[in-house]
Structure formats: C-alpha cells, structure tokens
CSV table of C-alpha atoms (C1' of nucleotides) in Angstrom, one decimal:
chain,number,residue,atom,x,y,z
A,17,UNK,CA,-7.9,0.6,-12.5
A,18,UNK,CA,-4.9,-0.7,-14.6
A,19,UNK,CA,-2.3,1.3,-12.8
A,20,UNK,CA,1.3,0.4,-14.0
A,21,UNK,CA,-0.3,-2.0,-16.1
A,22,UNK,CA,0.1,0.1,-19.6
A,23,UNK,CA,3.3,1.2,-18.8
A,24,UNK,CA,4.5,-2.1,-18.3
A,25,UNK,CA,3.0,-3.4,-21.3
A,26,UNK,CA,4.8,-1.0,-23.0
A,27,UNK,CA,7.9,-1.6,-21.7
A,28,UNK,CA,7.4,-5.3,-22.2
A,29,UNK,CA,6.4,-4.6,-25.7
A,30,UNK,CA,10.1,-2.6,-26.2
A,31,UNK,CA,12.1,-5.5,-25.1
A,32,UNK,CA,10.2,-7.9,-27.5
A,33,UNK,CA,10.9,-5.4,-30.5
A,34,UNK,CA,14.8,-4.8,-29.3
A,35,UNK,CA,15.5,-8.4,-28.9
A,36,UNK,CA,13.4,-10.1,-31.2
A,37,UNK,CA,13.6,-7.7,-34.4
A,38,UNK,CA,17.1,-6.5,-34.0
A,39,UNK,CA,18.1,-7.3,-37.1
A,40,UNK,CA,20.8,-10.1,-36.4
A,41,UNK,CA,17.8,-12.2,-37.6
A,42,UNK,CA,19.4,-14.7,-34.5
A,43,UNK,CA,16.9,-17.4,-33.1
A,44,UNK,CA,17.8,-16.8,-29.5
A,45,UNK,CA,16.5,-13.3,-29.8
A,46,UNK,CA,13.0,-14.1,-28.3
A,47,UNK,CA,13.3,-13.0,-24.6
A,48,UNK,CA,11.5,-15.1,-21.8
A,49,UNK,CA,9.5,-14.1,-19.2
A,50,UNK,CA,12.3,-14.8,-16.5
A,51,UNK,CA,14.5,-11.9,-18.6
A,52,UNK,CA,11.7,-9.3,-19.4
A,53,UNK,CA,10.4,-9.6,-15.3
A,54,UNK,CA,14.6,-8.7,-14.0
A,55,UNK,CA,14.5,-6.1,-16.5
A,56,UNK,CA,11.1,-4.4,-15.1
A,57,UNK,CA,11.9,-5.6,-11.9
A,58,UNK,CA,8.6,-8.2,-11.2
A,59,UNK,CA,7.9,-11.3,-10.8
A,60,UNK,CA,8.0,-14.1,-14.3
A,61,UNK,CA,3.8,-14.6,-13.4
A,62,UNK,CA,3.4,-11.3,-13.7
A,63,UNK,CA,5.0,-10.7,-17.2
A,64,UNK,CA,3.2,-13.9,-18.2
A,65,UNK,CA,-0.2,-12.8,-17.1
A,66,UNK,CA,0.6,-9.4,-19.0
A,67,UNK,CA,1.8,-10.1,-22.1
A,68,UNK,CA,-1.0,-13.1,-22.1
A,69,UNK,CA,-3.4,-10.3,-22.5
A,70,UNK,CA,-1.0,-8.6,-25.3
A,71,UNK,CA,-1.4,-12.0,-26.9
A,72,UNK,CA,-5.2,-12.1,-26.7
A,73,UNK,CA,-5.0,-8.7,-28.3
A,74,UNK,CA,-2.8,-10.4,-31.3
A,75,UNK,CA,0.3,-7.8,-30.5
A,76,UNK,CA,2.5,-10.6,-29.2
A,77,UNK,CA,3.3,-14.7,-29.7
A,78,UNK,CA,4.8,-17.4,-27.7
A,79,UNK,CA,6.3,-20.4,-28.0
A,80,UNK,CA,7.4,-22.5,-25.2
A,81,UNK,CA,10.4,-25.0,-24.8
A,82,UNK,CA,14.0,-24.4,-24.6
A,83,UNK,CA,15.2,-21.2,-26.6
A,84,UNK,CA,11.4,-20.0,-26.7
A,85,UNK,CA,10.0,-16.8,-25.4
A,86,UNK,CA,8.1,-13.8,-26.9
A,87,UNK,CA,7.7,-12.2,-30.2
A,88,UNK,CA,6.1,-9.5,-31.6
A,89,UNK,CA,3.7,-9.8,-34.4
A,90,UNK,CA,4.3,-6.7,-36.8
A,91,UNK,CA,6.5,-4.1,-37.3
A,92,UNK,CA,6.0,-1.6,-34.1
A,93,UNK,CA,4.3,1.1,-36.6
A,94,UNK,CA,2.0,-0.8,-36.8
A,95,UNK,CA,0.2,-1.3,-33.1
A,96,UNK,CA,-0.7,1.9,-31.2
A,97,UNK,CA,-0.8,3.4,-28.1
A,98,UNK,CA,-4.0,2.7,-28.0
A,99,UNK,CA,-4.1,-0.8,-28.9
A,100,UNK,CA,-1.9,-1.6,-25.9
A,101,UNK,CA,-4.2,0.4,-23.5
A,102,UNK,CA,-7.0,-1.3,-24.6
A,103,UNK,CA,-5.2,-5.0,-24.4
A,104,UNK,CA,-4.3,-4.2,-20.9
A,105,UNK,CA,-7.1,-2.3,-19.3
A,106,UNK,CA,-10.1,-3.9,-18.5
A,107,UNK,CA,-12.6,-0.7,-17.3
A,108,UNK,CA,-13.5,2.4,-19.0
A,109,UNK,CA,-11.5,5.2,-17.9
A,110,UNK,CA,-14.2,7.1,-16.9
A,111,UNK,CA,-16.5,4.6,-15.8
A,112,UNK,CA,-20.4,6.0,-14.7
A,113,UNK,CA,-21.4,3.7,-12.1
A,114,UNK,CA,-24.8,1.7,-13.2
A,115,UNK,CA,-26.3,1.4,-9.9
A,116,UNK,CA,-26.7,5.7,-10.4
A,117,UNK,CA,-29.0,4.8,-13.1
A,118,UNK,CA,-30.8,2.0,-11.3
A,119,UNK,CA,-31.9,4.9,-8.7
A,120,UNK,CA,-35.7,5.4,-7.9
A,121,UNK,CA,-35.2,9.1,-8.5
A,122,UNK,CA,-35.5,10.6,-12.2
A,123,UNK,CA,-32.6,13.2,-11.8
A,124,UNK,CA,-30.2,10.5,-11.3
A,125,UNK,CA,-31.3,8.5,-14.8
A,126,UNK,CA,-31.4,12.0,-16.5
A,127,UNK,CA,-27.8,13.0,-15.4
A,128,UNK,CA,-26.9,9.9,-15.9
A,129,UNK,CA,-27.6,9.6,-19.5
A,130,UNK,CA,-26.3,13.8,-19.8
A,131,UNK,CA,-23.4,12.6,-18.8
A,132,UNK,CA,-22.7,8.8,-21.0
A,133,UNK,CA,-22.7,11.3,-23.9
A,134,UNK,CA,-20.4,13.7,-22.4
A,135,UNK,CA,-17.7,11.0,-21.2
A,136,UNK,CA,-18.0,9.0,-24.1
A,137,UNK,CA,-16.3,12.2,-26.1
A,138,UNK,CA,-14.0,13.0,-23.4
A,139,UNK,CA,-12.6,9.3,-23.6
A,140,UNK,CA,-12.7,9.3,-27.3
A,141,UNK,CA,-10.4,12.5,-26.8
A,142,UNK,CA,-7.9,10.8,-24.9
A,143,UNK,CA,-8.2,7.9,-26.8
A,144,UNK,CA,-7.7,9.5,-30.0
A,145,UNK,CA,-4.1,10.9,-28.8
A,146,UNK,CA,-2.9,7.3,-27.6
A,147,UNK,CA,-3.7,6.3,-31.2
A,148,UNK,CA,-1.9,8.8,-32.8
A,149,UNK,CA,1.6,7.9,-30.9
A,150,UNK,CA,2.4,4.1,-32.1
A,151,UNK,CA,5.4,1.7,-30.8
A,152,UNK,CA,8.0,2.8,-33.4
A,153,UNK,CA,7.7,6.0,-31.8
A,154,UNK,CA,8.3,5.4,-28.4
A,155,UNK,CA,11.1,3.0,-29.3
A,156,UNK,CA,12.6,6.1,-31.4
A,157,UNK,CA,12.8,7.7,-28.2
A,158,UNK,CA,14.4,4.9,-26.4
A,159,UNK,CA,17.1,4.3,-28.6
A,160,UNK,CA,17.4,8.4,-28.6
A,161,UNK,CA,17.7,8.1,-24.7
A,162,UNK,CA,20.1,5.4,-24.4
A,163,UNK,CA,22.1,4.2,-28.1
A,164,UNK,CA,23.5,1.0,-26.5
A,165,UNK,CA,20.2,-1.0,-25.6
A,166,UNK,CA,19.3,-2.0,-28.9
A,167,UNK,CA,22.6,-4.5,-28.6
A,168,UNK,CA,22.1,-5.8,-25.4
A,169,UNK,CA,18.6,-6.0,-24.3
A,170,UNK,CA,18.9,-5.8,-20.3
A,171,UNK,CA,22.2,-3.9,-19.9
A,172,UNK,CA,22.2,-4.2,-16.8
A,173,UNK,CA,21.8,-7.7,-16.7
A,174,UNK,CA,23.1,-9.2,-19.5
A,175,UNK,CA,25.2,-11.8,-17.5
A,176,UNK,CA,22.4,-14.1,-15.8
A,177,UNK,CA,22.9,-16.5,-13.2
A,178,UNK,CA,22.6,-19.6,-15.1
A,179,UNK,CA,24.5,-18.1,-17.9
A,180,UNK,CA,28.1,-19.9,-18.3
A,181,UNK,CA,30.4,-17.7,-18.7
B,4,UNK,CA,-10.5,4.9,-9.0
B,5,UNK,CA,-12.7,7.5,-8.5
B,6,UNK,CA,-15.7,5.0,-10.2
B,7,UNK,CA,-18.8,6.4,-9.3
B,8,UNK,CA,-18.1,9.6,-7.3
B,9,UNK,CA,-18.0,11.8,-11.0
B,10,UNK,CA,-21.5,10.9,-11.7
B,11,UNK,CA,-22.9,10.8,-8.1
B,12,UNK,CA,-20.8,14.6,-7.5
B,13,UNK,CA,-23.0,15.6,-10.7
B,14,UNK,CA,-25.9,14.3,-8.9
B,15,UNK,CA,-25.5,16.2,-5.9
B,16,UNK,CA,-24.8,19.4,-7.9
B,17,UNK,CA,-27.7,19.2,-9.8
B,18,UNK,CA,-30.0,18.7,-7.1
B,19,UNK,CA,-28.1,21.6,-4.8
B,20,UNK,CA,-28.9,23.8,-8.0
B,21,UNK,CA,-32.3,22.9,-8.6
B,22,UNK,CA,-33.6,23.1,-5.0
B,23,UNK,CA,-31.4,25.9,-4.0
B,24,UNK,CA,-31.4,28.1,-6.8
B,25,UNK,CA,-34.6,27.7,-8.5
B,26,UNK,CA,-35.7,31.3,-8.7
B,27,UNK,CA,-38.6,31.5,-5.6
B,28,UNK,CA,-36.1,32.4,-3.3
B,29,UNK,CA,-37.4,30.4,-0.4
B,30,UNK,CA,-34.8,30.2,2.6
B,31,UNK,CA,-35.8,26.4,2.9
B,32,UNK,CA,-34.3,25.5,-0.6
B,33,UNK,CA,-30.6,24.0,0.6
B,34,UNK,CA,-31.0,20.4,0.7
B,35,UNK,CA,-29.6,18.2,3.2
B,36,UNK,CA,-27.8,15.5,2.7
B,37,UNK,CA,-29.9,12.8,4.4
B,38,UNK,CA,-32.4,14.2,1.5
B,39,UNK,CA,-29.7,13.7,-1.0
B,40,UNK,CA,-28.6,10.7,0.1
B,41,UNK,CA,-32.3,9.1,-0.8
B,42,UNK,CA,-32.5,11.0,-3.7
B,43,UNK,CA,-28.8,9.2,-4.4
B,44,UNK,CA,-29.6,6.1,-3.1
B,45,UNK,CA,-26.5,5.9,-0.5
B,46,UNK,CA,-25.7,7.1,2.6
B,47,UNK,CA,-26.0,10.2,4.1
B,48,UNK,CA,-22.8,10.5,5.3
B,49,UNK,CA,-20.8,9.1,1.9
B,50,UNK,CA,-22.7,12.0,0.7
B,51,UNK,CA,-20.9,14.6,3.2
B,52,UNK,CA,-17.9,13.4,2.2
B,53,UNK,CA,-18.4,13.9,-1.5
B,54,UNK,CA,-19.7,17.0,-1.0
B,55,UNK,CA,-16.8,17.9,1.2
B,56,UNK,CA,-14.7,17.5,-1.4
B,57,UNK,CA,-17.0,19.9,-3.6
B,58,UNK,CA,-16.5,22.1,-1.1
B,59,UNK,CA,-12.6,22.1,-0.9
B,60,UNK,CA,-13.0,23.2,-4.2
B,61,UNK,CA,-15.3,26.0,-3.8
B,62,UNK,CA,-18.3,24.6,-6.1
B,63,UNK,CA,-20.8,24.3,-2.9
B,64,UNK,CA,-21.3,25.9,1.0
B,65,UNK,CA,-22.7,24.3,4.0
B,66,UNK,CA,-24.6,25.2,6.5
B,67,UNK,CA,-25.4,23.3,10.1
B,68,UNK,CA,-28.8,24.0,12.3
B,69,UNK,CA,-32.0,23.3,11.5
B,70,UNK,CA,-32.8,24.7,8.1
B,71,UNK,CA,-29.3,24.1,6.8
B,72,UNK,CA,-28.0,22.1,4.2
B,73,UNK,CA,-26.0,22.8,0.9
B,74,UNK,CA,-25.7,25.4,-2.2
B,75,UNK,CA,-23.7,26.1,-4.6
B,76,UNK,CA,-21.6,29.1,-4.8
B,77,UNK,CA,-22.0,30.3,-8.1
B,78,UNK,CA,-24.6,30.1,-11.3
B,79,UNK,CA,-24.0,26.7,-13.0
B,80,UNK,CA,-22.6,28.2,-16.0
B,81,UNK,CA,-19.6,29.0,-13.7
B,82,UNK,CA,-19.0,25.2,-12.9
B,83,UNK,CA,-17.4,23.0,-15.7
B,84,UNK,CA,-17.7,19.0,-15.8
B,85,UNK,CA,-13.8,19.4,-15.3
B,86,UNK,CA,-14.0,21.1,-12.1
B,87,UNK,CA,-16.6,18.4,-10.8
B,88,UNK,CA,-14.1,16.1,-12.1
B,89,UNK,CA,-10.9,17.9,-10.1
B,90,UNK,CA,-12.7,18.0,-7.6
B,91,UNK,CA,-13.8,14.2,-7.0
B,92,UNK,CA,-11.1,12.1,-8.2
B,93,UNK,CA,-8.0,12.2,-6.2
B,94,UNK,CA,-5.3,10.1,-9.5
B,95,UNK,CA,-4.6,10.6,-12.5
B,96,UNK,CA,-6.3,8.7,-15.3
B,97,UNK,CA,-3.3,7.0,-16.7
B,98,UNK,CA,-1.1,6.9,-13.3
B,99,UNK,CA,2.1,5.6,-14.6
B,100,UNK,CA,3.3,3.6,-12.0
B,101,UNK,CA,6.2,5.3,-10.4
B,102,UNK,CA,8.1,2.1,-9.4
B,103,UNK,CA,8.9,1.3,-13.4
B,104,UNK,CA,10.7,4.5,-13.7
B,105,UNK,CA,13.0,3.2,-10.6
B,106,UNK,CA,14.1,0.1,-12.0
B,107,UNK,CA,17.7,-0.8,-13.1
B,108,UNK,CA,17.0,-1.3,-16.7
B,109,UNK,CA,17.6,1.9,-18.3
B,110,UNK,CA,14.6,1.2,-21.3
B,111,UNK,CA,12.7,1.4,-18.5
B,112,UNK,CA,13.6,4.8,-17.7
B,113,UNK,CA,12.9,5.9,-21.1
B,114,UNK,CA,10.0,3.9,-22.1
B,115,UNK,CA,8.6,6.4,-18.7
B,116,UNK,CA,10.0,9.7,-20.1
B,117,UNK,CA,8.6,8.7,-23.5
B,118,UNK,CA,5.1,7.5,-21.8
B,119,UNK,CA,4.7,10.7,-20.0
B,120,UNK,CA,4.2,13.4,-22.8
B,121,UNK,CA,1.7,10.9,-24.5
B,122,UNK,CA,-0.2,10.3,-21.3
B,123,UNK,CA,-0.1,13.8,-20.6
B,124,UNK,CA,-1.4,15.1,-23.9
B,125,UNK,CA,-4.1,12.2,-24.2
B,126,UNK,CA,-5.5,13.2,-20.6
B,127,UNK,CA,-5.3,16.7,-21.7
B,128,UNK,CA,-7.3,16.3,-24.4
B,129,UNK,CA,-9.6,14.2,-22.3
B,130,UNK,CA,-10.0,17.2,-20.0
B,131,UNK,CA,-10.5,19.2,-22.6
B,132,UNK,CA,-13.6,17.5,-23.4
B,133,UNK,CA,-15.0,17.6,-19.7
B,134,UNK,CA,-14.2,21.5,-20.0
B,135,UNK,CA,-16.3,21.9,-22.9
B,136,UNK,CA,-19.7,21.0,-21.2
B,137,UNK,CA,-20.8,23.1,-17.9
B,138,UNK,CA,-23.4,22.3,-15.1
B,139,UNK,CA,-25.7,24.3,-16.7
B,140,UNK,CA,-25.2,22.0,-19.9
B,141,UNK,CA,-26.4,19.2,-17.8
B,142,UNK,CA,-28.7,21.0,-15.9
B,143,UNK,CA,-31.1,22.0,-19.4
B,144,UNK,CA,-30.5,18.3,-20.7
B,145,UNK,CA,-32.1,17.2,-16.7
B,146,UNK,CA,-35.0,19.6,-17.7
B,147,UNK,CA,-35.4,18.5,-20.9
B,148,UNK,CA,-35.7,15.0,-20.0
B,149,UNK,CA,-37.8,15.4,-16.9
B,150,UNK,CA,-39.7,18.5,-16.5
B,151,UNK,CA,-41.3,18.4,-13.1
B,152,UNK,CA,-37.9,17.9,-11.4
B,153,UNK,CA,-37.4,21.5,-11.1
B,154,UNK,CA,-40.6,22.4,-9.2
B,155,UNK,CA,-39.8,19.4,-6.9
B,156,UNK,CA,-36.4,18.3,-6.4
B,157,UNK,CA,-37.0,14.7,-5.7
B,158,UNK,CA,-40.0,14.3,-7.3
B,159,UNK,CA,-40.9,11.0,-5.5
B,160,UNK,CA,-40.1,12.0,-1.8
B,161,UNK,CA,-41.2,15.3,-2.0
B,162,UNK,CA,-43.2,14.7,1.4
B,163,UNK,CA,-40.6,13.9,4.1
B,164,UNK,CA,-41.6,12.9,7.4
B,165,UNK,CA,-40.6,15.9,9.4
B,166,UNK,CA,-42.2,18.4,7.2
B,167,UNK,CA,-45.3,20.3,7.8
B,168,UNK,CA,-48.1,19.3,5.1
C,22,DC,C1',13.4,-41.5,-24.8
C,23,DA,C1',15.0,-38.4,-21.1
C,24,DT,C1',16.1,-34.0,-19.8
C,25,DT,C1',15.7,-29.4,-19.7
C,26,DC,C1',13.6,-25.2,-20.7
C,27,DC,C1',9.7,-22.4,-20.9
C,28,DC,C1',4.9,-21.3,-21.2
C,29,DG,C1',0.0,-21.5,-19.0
C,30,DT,C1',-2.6,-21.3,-15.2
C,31,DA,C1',-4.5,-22.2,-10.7
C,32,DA,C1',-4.4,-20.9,-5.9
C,33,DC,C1',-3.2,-18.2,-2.2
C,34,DT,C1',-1.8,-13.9,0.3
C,35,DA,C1',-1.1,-8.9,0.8
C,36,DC,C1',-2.3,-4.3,0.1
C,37,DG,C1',-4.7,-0.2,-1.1
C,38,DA,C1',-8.9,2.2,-2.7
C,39,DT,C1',-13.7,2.7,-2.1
C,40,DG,C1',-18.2,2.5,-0.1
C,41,DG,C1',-21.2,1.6,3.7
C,42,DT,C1',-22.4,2.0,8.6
C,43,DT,C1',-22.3,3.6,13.3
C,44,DA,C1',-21.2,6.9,16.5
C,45,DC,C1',-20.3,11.2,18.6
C,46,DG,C1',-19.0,16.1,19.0
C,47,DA,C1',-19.8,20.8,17.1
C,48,DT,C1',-22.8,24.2,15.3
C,49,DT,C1',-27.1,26.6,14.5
C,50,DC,C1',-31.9,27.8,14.7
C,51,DG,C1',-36.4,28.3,17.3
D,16,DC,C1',-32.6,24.2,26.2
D,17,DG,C1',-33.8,21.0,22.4
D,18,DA,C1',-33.8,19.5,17.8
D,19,DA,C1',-31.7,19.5,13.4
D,20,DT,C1',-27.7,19.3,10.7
D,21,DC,C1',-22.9,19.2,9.6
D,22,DG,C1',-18.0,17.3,10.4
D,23,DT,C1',-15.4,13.6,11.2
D,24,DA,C1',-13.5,9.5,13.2
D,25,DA,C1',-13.6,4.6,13.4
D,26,DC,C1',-14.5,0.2,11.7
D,27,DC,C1',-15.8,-3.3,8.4
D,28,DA,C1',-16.8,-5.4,3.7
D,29,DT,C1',-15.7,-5.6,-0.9
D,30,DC,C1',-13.0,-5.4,-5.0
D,31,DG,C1',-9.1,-5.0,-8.1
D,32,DT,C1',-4.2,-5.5,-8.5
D,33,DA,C1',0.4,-7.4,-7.6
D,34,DG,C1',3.2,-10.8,-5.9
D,35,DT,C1',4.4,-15.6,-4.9
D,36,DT,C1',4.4,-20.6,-5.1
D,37,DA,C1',3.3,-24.6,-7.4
D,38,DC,C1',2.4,-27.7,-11.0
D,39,DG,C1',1.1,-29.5,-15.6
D,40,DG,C1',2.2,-29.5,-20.6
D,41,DG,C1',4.5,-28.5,-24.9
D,42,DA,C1',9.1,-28.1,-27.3
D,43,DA,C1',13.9,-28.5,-28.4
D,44,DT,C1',18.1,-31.3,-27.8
D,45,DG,C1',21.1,-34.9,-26.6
DNA sequence: CATTCCCGTAACTACGATGGTTACGATTCG
DNA sequence: CGAATCGTAACCATCGTAGTTACGGGAATG
C-alpha cells in the first residue's frame, strides 16, 4: 500500500504553497526537486516520481530550466485531503481480493459481494473525513507549529552547497 | 497490506458458523481446515494461520484429533466486521511513515502532528462503518443469496473422500 | 550558440509483506 | 498403536515500494 506516500505528498504539497505563494510574488520561489528531497530527507527521483503523480492529479506544475521547479495550481482551500490521497494511492484501502470471488464455492461469491457493499461505506467513511480537512488547514497548523517557516522554506537548510554565499 | 486476508477471515467465519453452529447439534460439525482450504481455494495451512490469528482474538477454538477442527466461540451477532478486521490486519490503514516525522525540516514535523488527527479521525470513522455490520449481517445476506449453503457447507464437495457415504 | 539548470523517465537494486508449499512434531480420538 | 488434525518452522516466489544512477530534453541566460 502507499505507505509514507500521502504524507509525503503532503509535505511536498506545504513546501510548494510556502515557497511558491508566499506572497513576495518573487520568481525564484518555485522550489526544485533537489530542495523539497533535503527537506523530507529522500532522494530528487523520488520527489519527482511523487509530485509527477500530484501533477497528473492537476494539484501541482513544473517547469524545467534554470530557476524552474514546482508550483501549486490553486489556492490550498481548494484541494483536499482527499484529493492528495487519491493522487498518490494507487489500491483501494480496503481492497477484497478478486480471486475470492473467482472461487468454485458459492459462499465465497456470496460473502464476497456482502461484503463490496459493506467496504465500499466504510471507505466512503474514511474518505469523507480526508475531504473535509483541505491544505489550508494543515498549513494553518504548520505555521501554528513553527511561525518562522513561511520565510525560509527549509530552515534548516537554507544555505545549500552550491549556494554562493 | 492485509489484501485478501479480510475477505478470506470472513470466509472462514462464515463457513465455521454455518457447519458448526447450524442448529442439529451433530459433534461432526467443526470443519477442518484442509475442508476450508478447498472451500477457499488456498492452502490448508495459509488457512491455520488465518485462523490463528482469529483465534488470538478469541472469535474461533480449535481442536486437534480426528473429529476436530474449528468453531466459533460465540453467536455471530457477537462478532463485528471490525473485530474480523483487528483481528487480520496487522497496520494501520493510513500508516504515516515514521521516518518523515524524523527529518530535520521542522514542516515536516508538523505537517505529521497535523496528519495524525486527520488520519486518525478518517480511520475512525472507517471503523465505524466495519462496526456497524456483524457476522450475522453477513451470514442472512450468504442465506439469502444461496439457500442450500446452510444444509451443506460446501455445497460442491460435500462428499469428501474419507467420509462414510 | 553554448552553458547551465532542472525536469522526465528508464533501469537496476534492495527490502519488506504476503502467499504458497513442504515438512515435521504434538495432540486427540478410536 | 494408528490415523487424523492442529501448530509451526522453514523456504521460495511474487509484488509493491523506495532508493540510486544515468541520460535525454526543454528552458533561461550570457
């Protein structure tokens, strides 16, 4: 299953919104892939292959060359929870294996179908409370948590390497 | 994931229920698992282990010999989807990976603290769902849908090889 | 135009989870 | 005792995911 995946994506998403919407209205505000994979501590192909899905789900651009990077495509109250876990996860959370159903024995294709009903309202359930929480909020918490990222990115690692100083 | 072990666990159950509790009182009721396992389509001993885990949590009892097999403990009204589902699947649904929550960048920290009352409400509401719906739910809709089940447990290898005719 | 930066993607490896299979000891009934 | 059945270990195959390297192509800038 997508493990860290959604959490990452959410994370990835934050960074985009800090740096690219911060209000400075600056053009080297779109962070790369290099900066977002030191901040969550991967690897660039990683962040790429990630937020390459956020872009097939139309939450995120890129643009390529020098000074190019990532940018959110609305405003963060607009894209839920839920939009990012479905961009990002591939498999139904509560996935009812087919080759049950395929079984010569009726019980299994009766349970089977008992249960499609019963999961599909369980998911619907958990999918209804990932899209009542959207971006904005969770970035309302982060600047709540820690006031200072919202003016440097990656605190942490503000100076890079090939950075002059 | 725990992909196919929910629906398979429900499987099991249903056939335990049917063939052990179905009212004649017959001491030859408990199914085995190599009976199961056909009935399944898998392996007897992938079916031990499931059923092991149903029986960690208290929903079935085994007996070895000649003549044993397994039965639940209690009426199906007693055993929710949730408990089947406790029972069988080891993660959480939306494991947020741990290792995000350990990197430098401090948004990462709180994009996890933020994550984790979501997640946890959205899978509690998920649960809630699997709660709602008992064995003997799925038990009525397996009657329902198949009425000779109950007088047969696997209605196409009813005749096993050992058995007396 | 050349360079430099950055995305896009393929290919490979590593690792963990899961399922399937075989095997063997332990237990229970006749 | 012998047969049936559980309990469990051991091993292998498969699959999804993450990580890594590598390379091609587009874009800005001098």
């Amino acid at each position: 299953m997508a493990c860290s995946r959604f959490a990452v994506a959410i994370h990835l998403l934050t960074l985009a919104t800090l740096a690219g919407a911060d209000g400075t209205g600056r053009s080297g505000g779109a962070p790369t892939s290099a900066r977002m994979a030191e901040s969550v501590g991967t690897n660039p192909v990683v962040v790429r292959r990630l937020l390459g899905l956020l872009r097939e789900a139309g939450l995120v651009t890129s643009r390529a060359g020098p000074g190019g990077g990532w940018r959110t495509t609305g405003p963060p109250e607009g894209t839920t929870l839920l939009d990012v876990y479905r961009a990002v996860t591939c498999d139904s959370v509560l996935p009812l294996a087919d080759a049950d159903a395929a079984g010569a024995c009726p019980i299994g294709r009766e349970v089977h179908r008992a249960l499609d009903a019963v999961v599909a309202e369980a998911q619907a359930a958990m999918e209804r409370g990932l899209a009542a929480v959207s971006l904005a909020d969770i970035l309302a918490d982060v600047r709540a948590g820690c006031p200072g990222c919202e003016v440097g990115p990656v605190a942490s690692t503000t100076r890079l390497a090939g950075e002059a100083p």
